[in-house]
Amino acid sequence: EPEVTQTPSHQVTQMGQEVILRCVPISNHLYFYWYRQILGQKVEFLVSFYNNEISEKSEIFDDQFSVERPDGSNFTLKIRSTKLEDSAMYFCASSEGHSRSYEQYFGPGTRLTVT
Amino acid sequence: TQLLEQSPQFLSIQEGENLTVYCNSSSVFSSLQWYRQEPGEGPVLLVTVVTGGEVKKLKRLTFQFGDARKDSSLHITAAQTGDTGLYLCATTFYGQNFVFGPGTRLSVLP
């Protein structure tokens, strides 16, 4: 069964460093998403991406964040200058479409720890 | 931003018991997804409900979408220890992006 994959599973970085989180969405899906989940809190939407551009972003997704689809398979989230409060699980998701019945499939997540 | 509420927040039951968890909002859902999340893992999609009044069954799990499309319930019959996890509802309110509820953390004891 096709699945979303993410690498690395765990990333430790120092405050102020840049990190890139990688995702391989399900191959026939057209919409891609990043979410984060701070420990013990809700899953929060960050950004959606379609046709090589951002379609929606939340207030969390500020100038330190960027997304890219550098090739036909990878979808990346870059955090330019990490802060302690960026420590969280980051989930990538993908879906076939964006209609009211669309279903998003999630990857296993990357645990980001900023020290 | 529209909010999803889930209840109860925590639920601990014995294996074999039945349970129901709820998801609701003051606004109408366009559709609703139920996910289960285990610690350190991503949410796993269980079901999508789209039509008001819809009932879907997935083995021992029964999902119901309220007639007014503002609430949904998940009923588990004869719970098993493998049902333990965080049950999340999620939706896209009209014109907004995906929103998750805070979840119901279920613990099924042997």
PDB file of C-alpha atoms in Angstrom:
ATOM      1  CA  GLU A   1       0.000   0.000   0.000  1.00  0.00           C
ATOM      2  CA  PRO A   2       1.418   3.414  -0.942  1.00  0.00           C
ATOM      3  CA  GLU A   3       2.507   5.556   1.958  1.00  0.00           C
ATOM      4  CA  VAL A   4       4.031   8.910   2.762  1.00  0.00           C
ATOM      5  CA  THR A   5       7.611   8.670   3.976  1.00  0.00           C
ATOM      6  CA  GLN A   6       9.647  11.218   5.913  1.00  0.00           C
ATOM      7  CA  THR A   7      13.324  11.634   6.721  1.00  0.00           C
ATOM      8  CA  PRO A   8      14.981  11.937   9.090  1.00  0.00           C
ATOM      9  CA  SER A   9      12.890  10.379  11.825  1.00  0.00           C
ATOM     10  CA  HIS A  10      14.671  12.491  14.424  1.00  0.00           C
ATOM     11  CA  GLN A  11      16.712  15.676  13.939  1.00  0.00           C
ATOM     12  CA  VAL A  12      18.600  17.470  16.681  1.00  0.00           C
ATOM     13  CA  THR A  13      19.886  20.935  15.903  1.00  0.00           C
ATOM     14  CA  GLN A  14      21.226  23.964  17.701  1.00  0.00           C
ATOM     15  CA  MET A  15      19.244  27.175  17.940  1.00  0.00           C
ATOM     16  CA  GLY A  16      19.881  29.407  14.952  1.00  0.00           C
ATOM     17  CA  GLN A  17      20.779  26.567  12.600  1.00  0.00           C
ATOM     18  CA  GLU A  18      18.906  25.744   9.430  1.00  0.00           C
ATOM     19  CA  VAL A  19      17.137  22.404   9.035  1.00  0.00           C
ATOM     20  CA  ILE A  20      15.518  20.719   6.074  1.00  0.00           C
ATOM     21  CA  LEU A  21      12.866  18.101   6.639  1.00  0.00           C
ATOM     22  CA  ARG A  22      12.134  15.772   3.754  1.00  0.00           C
ATOM     23  CA  CYS A  23       9.002  14.012   2.619  1.00  0.00           C
ATOM     24  CA  VAL A  24       8.092  11.716  -0.241  1.00  0.00           C
ATOM     25  CA  PRO A  25       4.327  11.994  -0.815  1.00  0.00           C
ATOM     26  CA  ILE A  26       2.203   9.249  -2.346  1.00  0.00           C
ATOM     27  CA  SER A  27       3.089   9.217  -6.026  1.00  0.00           C
ATOM     28  CA  ASN A  28      -0.267  10.078  -7.649  1.00  0.00           C
ATOM     29  CA  HIS A  29      -1.166  12.746  -5.103  1.00  0.00           C
ATOM     30  CA  LEU A  30      -1.211  16.376  -6.162  1.00  0.00           C
ATOM     31  CA  TYR A  31      -1.617  18.256  -2.892  1.00  0.00           C
ATOM     32  CA  PHE A  32       1.016  18.326  -0.173  1.00  0.00           C
ATOM     33  CA  TYR A  33       0.920  19.605   3.363  1.00  0.00           C
ATOM     34  CA  TRP A  34       3.072  20.210   6.418  1.00  0.00           C
ATOM     35  CA  TYR A  35       1.756  20.090   9.963  1.00  0.00           C
ATOM     36  CA  ARG A  36       3.425  20.308  13.318  1.00  0.00           C
ATOM     37  CA  GLN A  37       2.530  18.899  16.703  1.00  0.00           C
ATOM     38  CA  ILE A  38       4.192  20.293  19.773  1.00  0.00           C
ATOM     39  CA  LEU A  39       4.423  17.654  22.493  1.00  0.00           C
ATOM     40  CA  GLY A  40       1.053  17.175  24.150  1.00  0.00           C
ATOM     41  CA  GLN A  41      -0.703  19.649  21.873  1.00  0.00           C
ATOM     42  CA  LYS A  42      -2.938  19.578  18.807  1.00  0.00           C
ATOM     43  CA  VAL A  43      -1.817  18.848  15.293  1.00  0.00           C
ATOM     44  CA  GLU A  44      -1.537  22.275  13.624  1.00  0.00           C
ATOM     45  CA  PHE A  45      -1.668  23.103   9.932  1.00  0.00           C
ATOM     46  CA  LEU A  46       1.367  24.923   8.551  1.00  0.00           C
ATOM     47  CA  VAL A  47       1.104  25.024   4.780  1.00  0.00           C
ATOM     48  CA  SER A  48      -0.433  23.442   1.707  1.00  0.00           C
ATOM     49  CA  PHE A  49       1.242  23.193  -1.678  1.00  0.00           C
ATOM     50  CA  TYR A  50      -0.159  22.549  -5.126  1.00  0.00           C
ATOM     51  CA  ASN A  51       1.166  22.968  -8.641  1.00  0.00           C
ATOM     52  CA  ASN A  52       4.571  24.079  -7.355  1.00  0.00           C
ATOM     53  CA  GLU A  53       3.322  26.877  -5.212  1.00  0.00           C
ATOM     54  CA  ILE A  54       1.922  27.528  -1.774  1.00  0.00           C
ATOM     55  CA  SER A  55      -1.869  27.479  -1.835  1.00  0.00           C
ATOM     56  CA  GLU A  56      -2.547  28.229   1.828  1.00  0.00           C
ATOM     57  CA  LYS A  57      -0.481  28.929   4.907  1.00  0.00           C
ATOM     58  CA  SER A  58      -1.219  29.488   8.555  1.00  0.00           C
ATOM     59  CA  GLU A  59      -0.016  32.293  10.796  1.00  0.00           C
ATOM     60  CA  ILE A  60       2.597  29.865  12.165  1.00  0.00           C
ATOM     61  CA  PHE A  61       4.232  29.648   8.733  1.00  0.00           C
ATOM     62  CA  ASP A  62       6.246  32.856   8.896  1.00  0.00           C
ATOM     63  CA  ASP A  63       9.313  34.002   6.979  1.00  0.00           C
ATOM     64  CA  GLN A  64      11.605  31.475   8.655  1.00  0.00           C
ATOM     65  CA  PHE A  65       9.739  28.646   6.934  1.00  0.00           C
ATOM     66  CA  SER A  66       9.811  27.694   3.280  1.00  0.00           C
ATOM     67  CA  VAL A  67       8.676  24.712   1.232  1.00  0.00           C
ATOM     68  CA  GLU A  68       9.915  23.308  -2.010  1.00  0.00           C
ATOM     69  CA  ARG A  69       9.344  20.442  -4.383  1.00  0.00           C
ATOM     70  CA  PRO A  70      12.867  20.183  -5.791  1.00  0.00           C
ATOM     71  CA  ASP A  71      12.117  17.194  -8.017  1.00  0.00           C
ATOM     72  CA  GLY A  72       9.242  14.916  -8.964  1.00  0.00           C
ATOM     73  CA  SER A  73       9.143  13.054  -5.691  1.00  0.00           C
ATOM     74  CA  ASN A  74      10.464  15.055  -2.734  1.00  0.00           C
ATOM     75  CA  PHE A  75       8.674  17.768  -0.781  1.00  0.00           C
ATOM     76  CA  THR A  76      10.763  19.683   1.740  1.00  0.00           C
ATOM     77  CA  LEU A  77      10.212  22.012   4.668  1.00  0.00           C
ATOM     78  CA  LYS A  78      13.078  24.354   5.501  1.00  0.00           C
ATOM     79  CA  ILE A  79      13.353  26.208   8.780  1.00  0.00           C
ATOM     80  CA  ARG A  80      15.936  28.916   8.300  1.00  0.00           C
ATOM     81  CA  SER A  81      16.994  29.862  11.809  1.00  0.00           C
ATOM     82  CA  THR A  82      15.559  27.455  14.320  1.00  0.00           C
ATOM     83  CA  LYS A  83      14.240  28.559  17.686  1.00  0.00           C
ATOM     84  CA  LEU A  84      13.685  26.513  20.815  1.00  0.00           C
ATOM     85  CA  GLU A  85       9.919  26.715  20.266  1.00  0.00           C
ATOM     86  CA  ASP A  86      10.271  25.019  16.886  1.00  0.00           C
ATOM     87  CA  SER A  87      10.845  21.738  18.721  1.00  0.00           C
ATOM     88  CA  ALA A  88       7.948  19.524  17.660  1.00  0.00           C
ATOM     89  CA  MET A  89       6.895  16.598  15.504  1.00  0.00           C
ATOM     90  CA  TYR A  90       6.555  17.684  11.904  1.00  0.00           C
ATOM     91  CA  PHE A  91       4.187  15.693   9.726  1.00  0.00           C
ATOM     92  CA  CYS A  92       3.958  15.706   5.981  1.00  0.00           C
ATOM     93  CA  ALA A  93       0.684  14.700   4.317  1.00  0.00           C
ATOM     94  CA  SER A  94      -0.593  14.343   0.794  1.00  0.00           C
ATOM     95  CA  SER A  95      -3.958  14.014  -0.901  1.00  0.00           C
ATOM     96  CA  GLU A  96      -5.285  13.314  -4.381  1.00  0.00           C
ATOM     97  CA  GLY A  97      -7.510  16.332  -4.489  1.00  0.00           C
ATOM     98  CA  HIS A  98      -8.841  19.250  -2.552  1.00  0.00           C
ATOM     99  CA  SER A  99     -12.586  18.730  -2.720  1.00  0.00           C
ATOM    100  CA  ARG A 100     -14.745  18.538   0.386  1.00  0.00           C
ATOM    101  CA  SER A 101     -14.265  14.773   0.617  1.00  0.00           C
ATOM    102  CA  TYR A 102     -10.513  14.730   0.178  1.00  0.00           C
ATOM    103  CA  GLU A 103      -8.522  12.519   2.470  1.00  0.00           C
ATOM    104  CA  GLN A 104      -5.079  13.351   3.699  1.00  0.00           C
ATOM    105  CA  TYR A 105      -2.536  10.623   4.333  1.00  0.00           C
ATOM    106  CA  PHE A 106       0.161  11.352   6.867  1.00  0.00           C
ATOM    107  CA  GLY A 107       3.770  10.339   7.107  1.00  0.00           C
ATOM    108  CA  PRO A 108       5.325   9.014  10.312  1.00  0.00           C
ATOM    109  CA  GLY A 109       6.772  12.401  11.210  1.00  0.00           C
ATOM    110  CA  THR A 110      10.151  13.940  11.964  1.00  0.00           C
ATOM    111  CA  ARG A 111      10.860  14.770  15.569  1.00  0.00           C
ATOM    112  CA  LEU A 112      12.772  18.057  15.615  1.00  0.00           C
ATOM    113  CA  THR A 113      14.641  18.939  18.788  1.00  0.00           C
ATOM    114  CA  VAL A 114      16.190  22.391  18.993  1.00  0.00           C
ATOM    115  CA  THR A 115      18.739  22.831  21.760  1.00  0.00           C
TER     116      THR A 115
ATOM    117  CA  THR B   1     -10.554  30.235  13.167  1.00  0.00           C
ATOM    118  CA  GLN B   2     -13.202  27.577  13.641  1.00  0.00           C
ATOM    119  CA  LEU B   3     -12.630  25.065  16.413  1.00  0.00           C
ATOM    120  CA  LEU B   4     -13.308  21.387  16.823  1.00  0.00           C
ATOM    121  CA  GLU B   5     -14.092  20.027  20.254  1.00  0.00           C
ATOM    122  CA  GLN B   6     -13.702  16.429  21.293  1.00  0.00           C
ATOM    123  CA  SER B   7     -14.975  14.616  24.346  1.00  0.00           C
ATOM    124  CA  PRO B   8     -14.061  13.027  26.541  1.00  0.00           C
ATOM    125  CA  GLN B   9     -10.462  14.181  26.681  1.00  0.00           C
ATOM    126  CA  PHE B  10      -9.381  10.919  28.321  1.00  0.00           C
ATOM    127  CA  LEU B  11     -11.077   7.550  28.516  1.00  0.00           C
ATOM    128  CA  SER B  12      -9.865   4.434  30.277  1.00  0.00           C
ATOM    129  CA  ILE B  13     -11.892   1.244  29.962  1.00  0.00           C
ATOM    130  CA  GLN B  14     -11.567  -2.495  30.336  1.00  0.00           C
ATOM    131  CA  GLU B  15     -11.152  -4.774  27.357  1.00  0.00           C
ATOM    132  CA  GLY B  16     -14.547  -5.899  26.067  1.00  0.00           C
ATOM    133  CA  GLU B  17     -16.407  -2.728  26.997  1.00  0.00           C
ATOM    134  CA  ASN B  18     -18.128  -0.436  24.510  1.00  0.00           C
ATOM    135  CA  LEU B  19     -17.372   3.262  24.210  1.00  0.00           C
ATOM    136  CA  THR B  20     -18.346   6.356  22.276  1.00  0.00           C
ATOM    137  CA  VAL B  21     -16.286   9.471  21.659  1.00  0.00           C
ATOM    138  CA  TYR B  22     -17.581  12.694  20.208  1.00  0.00           C
ATOM    139  CA  CYS B  23     -16.479  15.490  17.930  1.00  0.00           C
ATOM    140  CA  ASN B  24     -18.418  18.701  17.467  1.00  0.00           C
ATOM    141  CA  SER B  25     -18.318  22.315  16.428  1.00  0.00           C
ATOM    142  CA  SER B  26     -20.609  25.306  16.289  1.00  0.00           C
ATOM    143  CA  SER B  27     -20.032  25.444  12.527  1.00  0.00           C
ATOM    144  CA  VAL B  28     -20.971  23.116   9.711  1.00  0.00           C
ATOM    145  CA  PHE B  29     -18.355  20.662   8.493  1.00  0.00           C
ATOM    146  CA  SER B  30     -17.784  20.171   4.789  1.00  0.00           C
ATOM    147  CA  SER B  31     -16.667  16.637   5.583  1.00  0.00           C
ATOM    148  CA  LEU B  32     -15.065  14.976   8.573  1.00  0.00           C
ATOM    149  CA  GLN B  33     -12.180  12.591   8.958  1.00  0.00           C
ATOM    150  CA  TRP B  34     -11.383  10.392  11.923  1.00  0.00           C
ATOM    151  CA  TYR B  35      -7.763   9.464  12.570  1.00  0.00           C
ATOM    152  CA  ARG B  36      -5.967   7.365  15.146  1.00  0.00           C
ATOM    153  CA  GLN B  37      -2.526   8.401  16.313  1.00  0.00           C
ATOM    154  CA  GLU B  38      -0.101   6.345  18.358  1.00  0.00           C
ATOM    155  CA  PRO B  39       2.755   7.941  20.327  1.00  0.00           C
ATOM    156  CA  GLY B  40       5.583   9.145  18.080  1.00  0.00           C
ATOM    157  CA  GLU B  41       3.707   8.330  14.888  1.00  0.00           C
ATOM    158  CA  GLY B  42       1.614  10.173  12.337  1.00  0.00           C
ATOM    159  CA  PRO B  43      -2.201  10.163  12.308  1.00  0.00           C
ATOM    160  CA  VAL B  44      -3.641   7.178  10.444  1.00  0.00           C
ATOM    161  CA  LEU B  45      -6.856   7.789   8.560  1.00  0.00           C
ATOM    162  CA  LEU B  46      -9.773   5.639   9.705  1.00  0.00           C
ATOM    163  CA  VAL B  47     -12.732   7.037   7.793  1.00  0.00           C
ATOM    164  CA  THR B  48     -14.197  10.039   6.004  1.00  0.00           C
ATOM    165  CA  VAL B  49     -17.849  11.001   6.405  1.00  0.00           C
ATOM    166  CA  VAL B  50     -19.396  13.441   3.991  1.00  0.00           C
ATOM    167  CA  THR B  51     -23.190  13.279   4.067  1.00  0.00           C
ATOM    168  CA  GLY B  52     -25.304  14.410   7.029  1.00  0.00           C
ATOM    169  CA  GLY B  53     -26.724  11.371   8.835  1.00  0.00           C
ATOM    170  CA  GLU B  54     -24.170   9.052   7.296  1.00  0.00           C
ATOM    171  CA  VAL B  55     -23.127   5.944   9.218  1.00  0.00           C
ATOM    172  CA  LYS B  56     -19.992   4.018   8.326  1.00  0.00           C
ATOM    173  CA  LYS B  57     -18.747   0.812   9.874  1.00  0.00           C
ATOM    174  CA  LEU B  58     -15.162  -0.373  10.013  1.00  0.00           C
ATOM    175  CA  LYS B  59     -15.144  -3.741  11.778  1.00  0.00           C
ATOM    176  CA  ARG B  60     -15.913  -2.895  15.430  1.00  0.00           C
ATOM    177  CA  LEU B  61     -15.855   0.858  14.806  1.00  0.00           C
ATOM    178  CA  THR B  62     -19.037   2.730  13.867  1.00  0.00           C
ATOM    179  CA  PHE B  63     -18.813   6.332  12.722  1.00  0.00           C
ATOM    180  CA  GLN B  64     -21.805   8.614  12.553  1.00  0.00           C
ATOM    181  CA  PHE B  65     -22.096  12.073  11.031  1.00  0.00           C
ATOM    182  CA  GLY B  66     -24.768  14.290  12.524  1.00  0.00           C
ATOM    183  CA  ASP B  67     -27.724  15.329  10.382  1.00  0.00           C
ATOM    184  CA  ALA B  68     -26.731  18.982  10.637  1.00  0.00           C
ATOM    185  CA  ARG B  69     -23.069  18.146   9.891  1.00  0.00           C
ATOM    186  CA  LYS B  70     -21.881  19.852  13.074  1.00  0.00           C
ATOM    187  CA  ASP B  71     -21.044  16.718  15.059  1.00  0.00           C
ATOM    188  CA  SER B  72     -19.790  13.196  14.700  1.00  0.00           C
ATOM    189  CA  SER B  73     -19.328  10.187  16.923  1.00  0.00           C
ATOM    190  CA  LEU B  74     -17.110   7.139  16.952  1.00  0.00           C
ATOM    191  CA  HIS B  75     -18.423   4.048  18.711  1.00  0.00           C
ATOM    192  CA  ILE B  76     -16.179   1.079  19.444  1.00  0.00           C
ATOM    193  CA  THR B  77     -17.783  -2.237  20.290  1.00  0.00           C
ATOM    194  CA  ALA B  78     -15.962  -4.736  22.493  1.00  0.00           C
ATOM    195  CA  ALA B  79     -12.801  -2.675  22.780  1.00  0.00           C
ATOM    196  CA  GLN B  80      -9.452  -4.418  22.538  1.00  0.00           C
ATOM    197  CA  THR B  81      -6.053  -3.358  23.896  1.00  0.00           C
ATOM    198  CA  GLY B  82      -4.996  -2.688  20.315  1.00  0.00           C
ATOM    199  CA  ASP B  83      -7.581   0.107  20.146  1.00  0.00           C
ATOM    200  CA  THR B  84      -5.503   2.160  22.578  1.00  0.00           C
ATOM    201  CA  GLY B  85      -4.452   5.464  21.043  1.00  0.00           C
ATOM    202  CA  LEU B  86      -5.344   9.084  20.422  1.00  0.00           C
ATOM    203  CA  TYR B  87      -8.492   9.460  18.330  1.00  0.00           C
ATOM    204  CA  LEU B  88      -8.582  12.668  16.344  1.00  0.00           C
ATOM    205  CA  CYS B  89     -11.296  14.211  14.264  1.00  0.00           C
ATOM    206  CA  ALA B  90     -10.355  16.658  11.546  1.00  0.00           C
ATOM    207  CA  THR B  91     -12.162  18.745   9.013  1.00  0.00           C
ATOM    208  CA  THR B  92     -11.948  21.598   6.636  1.00  0.00           C
ATOM    209  CA  PHE B  93     -14.521  24.224   7.448  1.00  0.00           C
ATOM    210  CA  TYR B  94     -15.784  25.886   4.318  1.00  0.00           C
ATOM    211  CA  GLY B  95     -13.037  28.116   2.962  1.00  0.00           C
ATOM    212  CA  GLN B  96     -10.469  27.082   5.549  1.00  0.00           C
ATOM    213  CA  ASN B  97      -7.715  24.570   5.783  1.00  0.00           C
ATOM    214  CA  PHE B  98      -7.574  21.323   7.696  1.00  0.00           C
ATOM    215  CA  VAL B  99      -8.290  21.666  11.410  1.00  0.00           C
ATOM    216  CA  PHE B 100      -7.729  18.939  13.982  1.00  0.00           C
ATOM    217  CA  GLY B 101      -9.547  18.477  17.229  1.00  0.00           C
ATOM    218  CA  PRO B 102      -7.542  18.051  20.442  1.00  0.00           C
ATOM    219  CA  GLY B 103      -8.269  14.313  20.480  1.00  0.00           C
ATOM    220  CA  THR B 104      -9.595  11.704  22.873  1.00  0.00           C
ATOM    221  CA  ARG B 105      -6.884   9.607  24.453  1.00  0.00           C
ATOM    222  CA  LEU B 106      -8.234   6.068  24.830  1.00  0.00           C
ATOM    223  CA  SER B 107      -6.641   3.485  27.036  1.00  0.00           C
ATOM    224  CA  VAL B 108      -8.000  -0.063  26.909  1.00  0.00           C
ATOM    225  CA  LEU B 109      -6.829  -2.153  29.822  1.00  0.00           C
ATOM    226  CA  PRO B 110      -6.455  -5.935  29.659  1.00  0.00           C
TER     227      PRO B 110
END
